[in-house]
Amino acid sequence: APVSSTMQRGGRAPPAPQLDVRLLERPKAYAGAVEGWQTWKLKTESYMASVDGRYETAMREAEAEMKNIVRMPSEYVPLSRFLFASLISLVEGVPLELISSIGEHNGFEAWRRLCADQRRRLEKNQLQRVAGLLNPEFGSGVGFRAKWLAWERQLELQGAALGGALTDTIKIAVVRRK
């Protein structure tokens, strides 16, 4: 399936300011830890967008694509190959194995697969965190309040995953159960 919108139309992102990317620190190698994905992804997207402003939109579109990316406008082929070479040097372990078999050095397909794999892993990890929120260990005495406040903060952070499912009434019921 072709890449959507901007790449499909051959559109251009606004030109990026001319930067000497040697002044920027390249993202560190990523070995697949779920905890580090969001930070590494942000740094990699930012770095690539500083190389060429078209990466900002193209990488976002590749991530959103549900099917394999097999075609793209000819002006994106060099970008795709550079992205592939960059990713090969920025990942190791399972992520490297995941993208190393991609033909034609298709960097946008490599990015799509990395993002899809991490999204699945984050969702699985998120289910475990939500389960922990429903069965918290508060303890008693002085430590209770600190653990309760930490639980409240985690509920806030996981709000999107919970879809607002934990109303104040449910929170009270969980706390009283303990």
PDB file of N, CA, C and O in Angstrom, residues 24 41-51 59:
ATOM      1  N   LEU A  24      24.225  18.554  16.549  1.00  0.00           N
ATOM      2  CA  LEU A  24      23.215  17.848  17.340  1.00  0.00           C
ATOM      3  C   LEU A  24      23.731  16.479  17.743  1.00  0.00           C
ATOM      4  O   LEU A  24      24.427  15.818  16.980  1.00  0.00           O
ATOM      5  N   LYS A  41      12.051   7.633  20.554  1.00  0.00           N
ATOM      6  CA  LYS A  41      11.256   7.981  19.367  1.00  0.00           C
ATOM      7  C   LYS A  41      11.248   9.497  19.156  1.00  0.00           C
ATOM      8  O   LYS A  41      11.473   9.983  18.043  1.00  0.00           O
ATOM      9  N   LEU A  42      10.994  10.249  20.217  1.00  0.00           N
ATOM     10  CA  LEU A  42      10.977  11.707  20.139  1.00  0.00           C
ATOM     11  C   LEU A  42      12.328  12.249  19.669  1.00  0.00           C
ATOM     12  O   LEU A  42      12.395  13.103  18.776  1.00  0.00           O
ATOM     13  N   LYS A  43      13.411  11.750  20.241  1.00  0.00           N
ATOM     14  CA  LYS A  43      14.748  12.205  19.852  1.00  0.00           C
ATOM     15  C   LYS A  43      15.054  11.851  18.404  1.00  0.00           C
ATOM     16  O   LYS A  43      15.639  12.655  17.667  1.00  0.00           O
ATOM     17  N   THR A  44      14.663  10.661  17.981  1.00  0.00           N
ATOM     18  CA  THR A  44      14.926  10.233  16.608  1.00  0.00           C
ATOM     19  C   THR A  44      14.115  11.051  15.611  1.00  0.00           C
ATOM     20  O   THR A  44      14.644  11.497  14.586  1.00  0.00           O
ATOM     21  N   GLU A  45      12.840  11.274  15.906  1.00  0.00           N
ATOM     22  CA  GLU A  45      12.008  12.099  15.020  1.00  0.00           C
ATOM     23  C   GLU A  45      12.573  13.514  14.918  1.00  0.00           C
ATOM     24  O   GLU A  45      12.644  14.091  13.825  1.00  0.00           O
ATOM     25  N   SER A  46      12.974  14.074  16.031  1.00  0.00           N
ATOM     26  CA  SER A  46      13.518  15.428  16.051  1.00  0.00           C
ATOM     27  C   SER A  46      14.822  15.498  15.273  1.00  0.00           C
ATOM     28  O   SER A  46      15.043  16.433  14.487  1.00  0.00           O
ATOM     29  N   TYR A  47      15.679  14.521  15.471  1.00  0.00           N
ATOM     30  CA  TYR A  47      16.957  14.496  14.764  1.00  0.00           C
ATOM     31  C   TYR A  47      16.725  14.395  13.255  1.00  0.00           C
ATOM     32  O   TYR A  47      17.315  15.157  12.476  1.00  0.00           O
ATOM     33  N   MET A  48      15.863  13.474  12.843  1.00  0.00           N
ATOM     34  CA  MET A  48      15.616  13.288  11.412  1.00  0.00           C
ATOM     35  C   MET A  48      14.975  14.531  10.804  1.00  0.00           C
ATOM     36  O   MET A  48      15.305  14.918   9.682  1.00  0.00           O
ATOM     37  N   ALA A  49      14.070  15.185  11.520  1.00  0.00           N
ATOM     38  CA  ALA A  49      13.441  16.407  11.010  1.00  0.00           C
ATOM     39  C   ALA A  49      14.468  17.533  10.878  1.00  0.00           C
ATOM     40  O   ALA A  49      14.318  18.406  10.022  1.00  0.00           O
ATOM     41  N   SER A  50      15.515  17.511  11.690  1.00  0.00           N
ATOM     42  CA  SER A  50      16.552  18.528  11.551  1.00  0.00           C
ATOM     43  C   SER A  50      17.451  18.249  10.346  1.00  0.00           C
ATOM     44  O   SER A  50      18.045  19.161   9.799  1.00  0.00           O
ATOM     45  N   VAL A  51      17.521  16.983   9.944  1.00  0.00           N
ATOM     46  CA  VAL A  51      18.262  16.621   8.735  1.00  0.00           C
ATOM     47  C   VAL A  51      17.510  17.113   7.501  1.00  0.00           C
ATOM     48  O   VAL A  51      18.086  17.697   6.589  1.00  0.00           O
ATOM     49  N   MET A  59       7.495  10.654   8.563  1.00  0.00           N
ATOM     50  CA  MET A  59       7.615   9.633   9.602  1.00  0.00           C
ATOM     51  C   MET A  59       6.298   9.468  10.352  1.00  0.00           C
ATOM     52  O   MET A  59       5.910   8.348  10.697  1.00  0.00           O
TER      53      MET A  59
END
